[in-house]
mmCIF file of C-alpha atoms in Angstrom:
data_model
loop_
_atom_site.group_PDB
_atom_site.id
_atom_site.type_symbol
_atom_site.label_atom_id
_atom_site.label_comp_id
_atom_site.label_asym_id
_atom_site.label_seq_id
_atom_site.Cartn_x
_atom_site.Cartn_y
_atom_site.Cartn_z
ATOM 1 C CA MET Z 23 100.887 134.670 -129.260
ATOM 2 C CA GLY Z 24 99.418 137.250 -131.688
ATOM 3 C CA THR Z 25 96.206 139.208 -132.329
ATOM 4 C CA ASN Z 26 95.032 141.194 -135.123
ATOM 5 C CA ASN Z 27 93.824 144.529 -133.764
ATOM 6 C CA ALA Z 28 91.113 146.728 -136.153
ATOM 7 C CA SER Z 29 94.140 148.336 -137.868
ATOM 8 C CA MET Z 30 94.742 144.869 -139.694
ATOM 9 C CA GLU Z 31 93.300 145.019 -143.259
ATOM 10 C CA GLY Z 32 91.091 142.505 -144.525
ATOM 11 C CA GLN Z 33 90.636 140.491 -140.889
ATOM 12 C CA GLN Z 34 88.319 140.092 -138.420
ATOM 13 C CA PRO Z 35 89.317 142.073 -135.390
ATOM 14 C CA VAL Z 36 89.501 139.855 -132.180
ATOM 15 C CA LEU Z 37 89.394 142.690 -129.706
ATOM 16 C CA SER Z 38 86.922 145.506 -130.160
ATOM 17 C CA GLN Z 39 87.684 149.242 -130.285
ATOM 18 C CA ASP Z 40 86.528 149.721 -126.507
ATOM 19 C CA SER Z 41 88.664 146.734 -125.420
ATOM 20 C CA PHE Z 42 91.593 148.079 -127.277
ATOM 21 C CA GLU Z 43 91.373 151.409 -125.860
ATOM 22 C CA LYS Z 44 91.622 149.783 -122.409
ATOM 23 C CA LEU Z 45 94.518 148.155 -123.203
ATOM 24 C CA ASP Z 46 96.003 151.115 -124.648
ATOM 25 C CA SER Z 47 95.749 152.985 -121.390
ATOM 26 C CA ILE Z 48 98.001 150.748 -119.612
ATOM 27 C CA MET Z 49 100.727 150.411 -122.489
ATOM 28 C CA TYR Z 50 103.906 152.407 -122.162
ATOM 29 C CA LYS Z 51 105.473 152.890 -125.533
ATOM 30 C CA ARG Z 52 109.158 152.187 -126.598
ATOM 31 C CA SER Z 53 111.134 152.149 -129.885
ATOM 32 C CA TYR Z 54 113.241 149.172 -130.460
ATOM 33 C CA ASP Z 55 115.982 149.244 -133.419
ATOM 34 C CA LYS Z 56 116.133 146.340 -136.036
ATOM 35 C CA GLY Z 57 118.214 143.515 -134.530
ATOM 36 C CA SER Z 58 117.186 144.149 -130.806
ATOM 37 C CA CYS Z 59 115.268 141.923 -128.862
ATOM 38 C CA LEU Z 60 112.050 142.394 -126.966
ATOM 39 C CA PHE Z 61 112.789 139.169 -124.871
ATOM 40 C CA TRP Z 62 115.036 136.085 -124.739
ATOM 41 C CA GLU Z 63 114.255 132.366 -124.310
ATOM 42 C CA GLY Z 64 114.249 131.853 -120.571
ATOM 43 C CA ASP Z 65 113.213 135.497 -119.762
ATOM 44 C CA ALA Z 66 110.313 136.134 -117.137
ATOM 45 C CA ALA Z 67 106.950 136.082 -119.304
ATOM 46 C CA ASP Z 68 105.632 139.226 -117.334
ATOM 47 C CA LYS Z 69 104.726 141.407 -120.159
ATOM 48 C CA LEU Z 70 102.899 141.773 -123.469
ATOM 49 C CA TYR Z 71 104.191 143.477 -126.514
ATOM 50 C CA PHE Z 72 101.730 145.362 -128.713
ATOM 51 C CA ILE Z 73 103.201 146.303 -132.179
ATOM 52 C CA ILE Z 74 102.391 149.785 -133.182
ATOM 53 C CA LYS Z 75 104.622 149.728 -136.083
ATOM 54 C CA GLY Z 76 107.511 147.339 -137.348
ATOM 55 C CA ARG Z 77 107.760 143.743 -137.542
ATOM 56 C CA VAL Z 78 109.073 141.056 -134.981
ATOM 57 C CA ARG Z 79 110.351 137.452 -135.569
ATOM 58 C CA ALA Z 80 109.302 134.727 -132.685
ATOM 59 C CA ALA Z 81 112.401 132.246 -133.102
ATOM 60 C CA LYS Z 82 113.296 129.213 -131.052
ATOM 61 C CA SER Z 83 116.765 127.888 -130.931
ATOM 62 C CA THR Z 84 117.662 124.007 -131.133
ATOM 63 C CA ASP Z 85 120.175 122.058 -129.438
ATOM 64 C CA GLY Z 86 122.304 122.460 -132.542
ATOM 65 C CA GLY Z 87 122.362 125.835 -132.580
ATOM 66 C CA ARG Z 88 119.920 126.430 -135.423
ATOM 67 C CA ALA Z 89 116.908 129.126 -134.970
ATOM 68 C CA LEU Z 90 113.685 127.947 -136.172
ATOM 69 C CA THR Z 91 111.189 130.659 -136.931
ATOM 70 C CA LEU Z 92 107.706 130.104 -135.084
ATOM 71 C CA TYR Z 93 105.799 133.385 -136.015
ATOM 72 C CA LEU Z 94 106.255 136.661 -137.897
ATOM 73 C CA TYR Z 95 104.378 139.544 -136.045
ATOM 74 C CA GLN Z 96 103.493 142.933 -137.638
ATOM 75 C CA LYS Z 97 101.540 146.081 -136.973
ATOM 76 C CA GLY Z 98 98.443 145.241 -134.912
ATOM 77 C CA ASP Z 99 99.944 142.028 -133.098
ATOM 78 C CA LEU Z 100 99.902 141.258 -129.474
ATOM 79 C CA ILE Z 101 103.043 139.200 -128.459
ATOM 80 C CA GLY Z 102 103.280 137.232 -125.234
ATOM 81 C CA GLN Z 103 101.983 134.580 -122.953
ATOM 82 C CA MET Z 104 99.250 134.118 -120.181
ATOM 83 C CA ASP Z 105 98.820 131.135 -118.035
ATOM 84 C CA PRO Z 106 98.073 130.329 -114.658
ATOM 85 C CA PHE Z 107 101.776 129.872 -113.600
ATOM 86 C CA PRO Z 108 103.297 132.986 -111.969
ATOM 87 C CA ASP Z 109 106.724 131.699 -112.584
ATOM 88 C CA SER Z 110 106.409 131.614 -116.377
ATOM 89 C CA VAL Z 111 109.256 131.826 -118.843
ATOM 90 C CA HIS Z 112 109.523 132.640 -122.505
ATOM 91 C CA GLY Z 113 110.058 129.525 -124.671
ATOM 92 C CA PHE Z 114 111.288 131.582 -127.583
ATOM 93 C CA ARG Z 115 112.938 134.859 -128.344
ATOM 94 C CA ALA Z 116 111.325 137.935 -130.040
ATOM 95 C CA GLU Z 117 113.743 139.486 -132.444
ATOM 96 C CA VAL Z 118 112.816 142.955 -134.120
ATOM 97 C CA THR Z 119 113.556 142.587 -137.878
ATOM 98 C CA GLU Z 120 112.443 146.104 -138.892
ATOM 99 C CA ASP Z 121 112.517 149.373 -136.638
ATOM 100 C CA ALA Z 122 109.793 149.061 -134.285
ATOM 101 C CA ARG Z 123 107.395 151.168 -131.972
ATOM 102 C CA ILE Z 124 105.986 148.791 -129.202
ATOM 103 C CA GLY Z 125 103.298 149.097 -126.467
ATOM 104 C CA VAL Z 126 104.547 147.213 -123.348
ATOM 105 C CA ILE Z 127 101.878 145.678 -121.001
ATOM 106 C CA GLN Z 128 102.604 144.714 -117.668
ATOM 107 C CA ARG Z 129 100.805 141.413 -117.001
ATOM 108 C CA LYS Z 130 99.972 142.571 -113.272
ATOM 109 C CA ASP Z 131 98.222 145.653 -114.975
ATOM 110 C CA LEU Z 132 96.646 143.605 -117.185
ATOM 111 C CA GLU Z 133 95.093 141.236 -114.476
ATOM 112 C CA VAL Z 134 93.704 143.931 -112.856
ATOM 113 C CA LEU Z 135 91.971 145.231 -116.212
ATOM 114 C CA LEU Z 136 90.555 141.346 -116.836
ATOM 115 C CA TRP Z 137 89.193 141.505 -113.461
ATOM 116 C CA GLN Z 138 87.514 144.731 -113.844
ATOM 117 C CA HIS Z 139 85.997 144.202 -117.195
ATOM 118 C CA GLY Z 140 84.150 141.060 -118.193
ATOM 119 C CA ASP Z 141 83.734 142.018 -121.999
ATOM 120 C CA LEU Z 142 87.640 142.499 -122.251
ATOM 121 C CA ALA Z 143 88.185 139.101 -120.570
ATOM 122 C CA VAL Z 144 85.917 137.194 -122.790
ATOM 123 C CA GLU Z 145 87.635 138.844 -125.701
ATOM 124 C CA PHE Z 146 91.132 137.973 -124.127
ATOM 125 C CA MET Z 147 90.002 134.301 -124.033
ATOM 126 C CA ARG Z 148 88.892 134.353 -127.522
ATOM 127 C CA TRP Z 149 92.360 135.400 -128.567
ATOM 128 C CA MET Z 150 94.097 132.771 -126.484
ATOM 129 C CA GLY Z 151 91.576 130.336 -128.200
ATOM 130 C CA LEU Z 152 92.722 131.668 -131.748
ATOM 131 C CA MET Z 153 96.462 131.456 -130.796
ATOM 132 C CA HIS Z 154 95.880 128.002 -129.792
ATOM 133 C CA ARG Z 155 94.201 127.019 -132.997
ATOM 134 C CA LEU Z 156 97.021 128.574 -134.867
ATOM 135 C CA THR Z 157 99.649 126.967 -133.384
ATOM 136 C CA GLN Z 158 97.754 123.551 -133.924
ATOM 137 C CA THR Z 159 97.415 124.505 -137.890
ATOM 138 C CA LYS Z 160 101.150 125.299 -137.904
ATOM 139 C CA PHE Z 161 102.062 122.019 -136.515
ATOM 140 C CA ARG Z 162 99.536 120.104 -138.555
ATOM 141 C CA ASP Z 163 101.166 121.510 -141.568
ATOM 142 C CA LEU Z 164 104.799 120.463 -140.579
ATOM 143 C CA MET Z 165 104.081 117.111 -139.240
ATOM 144 C CA MET Z 166 101.299 115.686 -141.696
ATOM 145 C CA PHE Z 167 102.170 116.652 -145.106
ATOM 146 C CA GLY Z 168 105.890 116.397 -145.639
ATOM 147 C CA LYS Z 169 108.279 119.513 -146.300
ATOM 148 C CA THR Z 170 106.647 119.977 -149.802
ATOM 149 C CA GLY Z 171 103.390 120.571 -148.025
ATOM 150 C CA ALA Z 172 104.718 122.896 -145.254
ATOM 151 C CA LEU Z 173 106.323 124.819 -148.083
ATOM 152 C CA CYS Z 174 103.066 125.098 -149.682
ATOM 153 C CA SER Z 175 101.375 126.204 -146.683
ATOM 154 C CA LEU Z 176 103.656 128.674 -145.718
ATOM 155 C CA LEU Z 177 103.084 130.232 -149.329
ATOM 156 C CA ILE Z 178 99.535 130.672 -148.501
ATOM 157 C CA ARG Z 179 100.248 132.081 -145.021
ATOM 158 C CA LEU Z 180 102.284 134.548 -146.495
ATOM 159 C CA SER Z 181 99.666 135.307 -149.275
ATOM 160 C CA ASN Z 182 97.337 135.868 -146.519
ATOM 161 C CA SER Z 183 99.338 137.995 -144.338
ATOM 162 C CA TYR Z 184 101.291 139.966 -147.153
ATOM 163 C CA GLY Z 185 99.774 139.090 -150.207
ATOM 164 C CA ARG Z 186 98.409 141.802 -152.656
ATOM 165 C CA PRO Z 187 96.346 141.424 -155.808
ATOM 166 C CA LYS Z 188 98.452 141.742 -158.964
ATOM 167 C CA ALA Z 189 96.560 141.352 -162.154
ATOM 168 C CA GLU Z 190 95.115 137.768 -161.770
ATOM 169 C CA HIS Z 191 97.931 136.538 -159.238
ATOM 170 C CA ILE Z 192 98.760 137.309 -155.666
ATOM 171 C CA TYR Z 193 102.187 139.602 -155.093
ATOM 172 C CA ILE Z 194 103.891 138.727 -151.738
ATOM 173 C CA THR Z 195 105.091 142.216 -150.516
ATOM 174 C CA LEU Z 196 107.382 140.807 -147.933
ATOM 175 C CA LYS Z 197 110.766 139.701 -149.408
ATOM 176 C CA MET Z 198 111.957 136.529 -147.666
ATOM 177 C CA SER Z 199 115.271 134.481 -148.538
ATOM 178 C CA ASN Z 200 115.235 130.786 -149.213
ATOM 179 C CA THR Z 201 117.068 130.309 -145.686
ATOM 180 C CA GLU Z 202 114.306 132.258 -143.973
ATOM 181 C CA MET Z 203 111.967 130.220 -145.659
ATOM 182 C CA ALA Z 204 113.900 126.869 -144.534
ATOM 183 C CA ASP Z 205 113.845 128.266 -140.819
ATOM 184 C CA MET Z 206 110.284 128.513 -141.094
ATOM 185 C CA ILE Z 207 109.460 124.640 -141.977
ATOM 186 C CA GLY Z 208 112.330 123.211 -140.160
ATOM 187 C CA ALA Z 209 113.959 122.307 -143.778
ATOM 188 C CA THR Z 210 117.324 122.904 -145.160
ATOM 189 C CA ARG Z 211 118.148 125.655 -147.567
ATOM 190 C CA GLU Z 212 118.979 123.217 -150.298
ATOM 191 C CA SER Z 213 115.727 121.232 -150.025
ATOM 192 C CA VAL Z 214 113.586 124.637 -150.121
ATOM 193 C CA ASN Z 215 115.722 125.280 -153.255
ATOM 194 C CA ARG Z 216 114.639 122.273 -155.000
ATOM 195 C CA MET Z 217 111.046 122.556 -154.090
ATOM 196 C CA LEU Z 218 110.495 126.185 -154.973
ATOM 197 C CA SER Z 219 112.364 125.267 -158.403
ATOM 198 C CA ASP Z 220 109.647 122.469 -159.151
ATOM 199 C CA LEU Z 221 106.938 124.939 -158.151
ATOM 200 C CA LYS Z 222 108.374 127.194 -160.625
ATOM 201 C CA LYS Z 223 108.509 124.520 -163.194
ATOM 202 C CA GLU Z 224 104.891 123.755 -162.663
ATOM 203 C CA ASP Z 225 104.267 127.266 -163.166
ATOM 204 C CA VAL Z 226 102.769 127.730 -159.611
ATOM 205 C CA ILE Z 227 104.864 130.582 -158.486
ATOM 206 C CA VAL Z 228 107.338 133.110 -160.042
ATOM 207 C CA TYR Z 229 109.936 135.237 -158.261
ATOM 208 C CA GLU Z 230 110.480 138.791 -159.442
ATOM 209 C CA ASP Z 231 112.757 141.498 -157.930
ATOM 210 C CA GLY Z 232 113.045 139.548 -154.657
ATOM 211 C CA HIS Z 233 109.336 138.884 -154.343
ATOM 212 C CA PHE Z 234 107.172 135.606 -154.869
ATOM 213 C CA ILE Z 235 103.963 135.902 -157.168
ATOM 214 C CA ILE Z 236 101.610 133.208 -156.738
ATOM 215 C CA LYS Z 237 99.969 132.322 -159.909
ATOM 216 C CA ASN Z 238 98.043 128.934 -158.843
ATOM 217 C CA LEU Z 239 96.788 129.014 -155.164
ATOM 218 C CA ARG Z 240 94.436 126.008 -155.616
ATOM 219 C CA TYR Z 241 97.781 124.033 -156.195
ATOM 220 C CA LEU Z 242 98.958 125.213 -153.252
ATOM 221 C CA ARG Z 243 96.060 124.158 -151.437
ATOM 222 C CA ASP Z 244 95.575 120.738 -152.823
ATOM 223 C CA THR Z 245 99.228 119.867 -151.820
ATOM 224 C CA CYS Z 246 98.682 120.869 -148.348
ATOM 225 C CA CYS Z 247 95.417 119.449 -147.780
ATOM 226 C CA CYS Z 248 94.071 122.991 -147.380
ATOM 227 C CA GLU Z 249 90.986 123.263 -144.787
ATOM 228 C CA ASN Z 250 90.154 126.613 -145.691
ATOM 229 C CA CYS Z 251 90.634 128.069 -142.209
ATOM 230 C CA PRO Z 252 90.071 131.694 -141.556
ATOM 231 C CA LYS Z 253 92.518 134.022 -142.299
ATOM 232 C CA GLU Z 254 92.978 134.876 -138.920
ATOM 233 C CA ILE Z 255 94.250 131.419 -138.620
ATOM 234 C CA CYS Z 256 95.882 130.820 -141.739
ATOM 235 C CA ARG Z 257 98.500 133.634 -141.353
ATOM 236 C CA MET Z 258 102.074 134.052 -140.230
#
């Protein structure tokens, strides 16, 4: 799960500043190096993690040993799970992909806050609903419109999370390899190479110095039957 704080540009914050300050009061801050993990699959889900700076990738291993990327988290995101089961464990691992500063929140401390502050509890419920919709839309993209539709949806999500205007196009600031993109849509690197080549031939995207530039966003939206979801949902 992840949520956008007021520090996230261009998106409506889920938590008010007052609610965030309540959360901040129970965080303890830690630094994590690139390549380390906040938690592993099977670890107790008894903490939440707020990204103060850096990036984190949520990944799940398959029986064949492959790692599928579920989410890319960045500054302002809250990672973890809250459910009614006391013995919950994480169903994925959280890998630090860029040196990070993280605020760690004990679940038991959060539960006390939620009992004490109804406004925070309501906003937290909205966050959980947002994450449910985010997961639903990702599965829709993967299951209903084939690998090409899933790739087009991925490019749209990248543009919403990391896109910057460049002339009349969208420049994606995050560098991403074809292998990493394949891990995000459950495809092979070879099939992603072919699909990206087709999009380049159609003049939909270009690749410049390790970055994608989207030239025809409408083409991507039409291919994945975009439902014009809010950017809070159509994101990485």
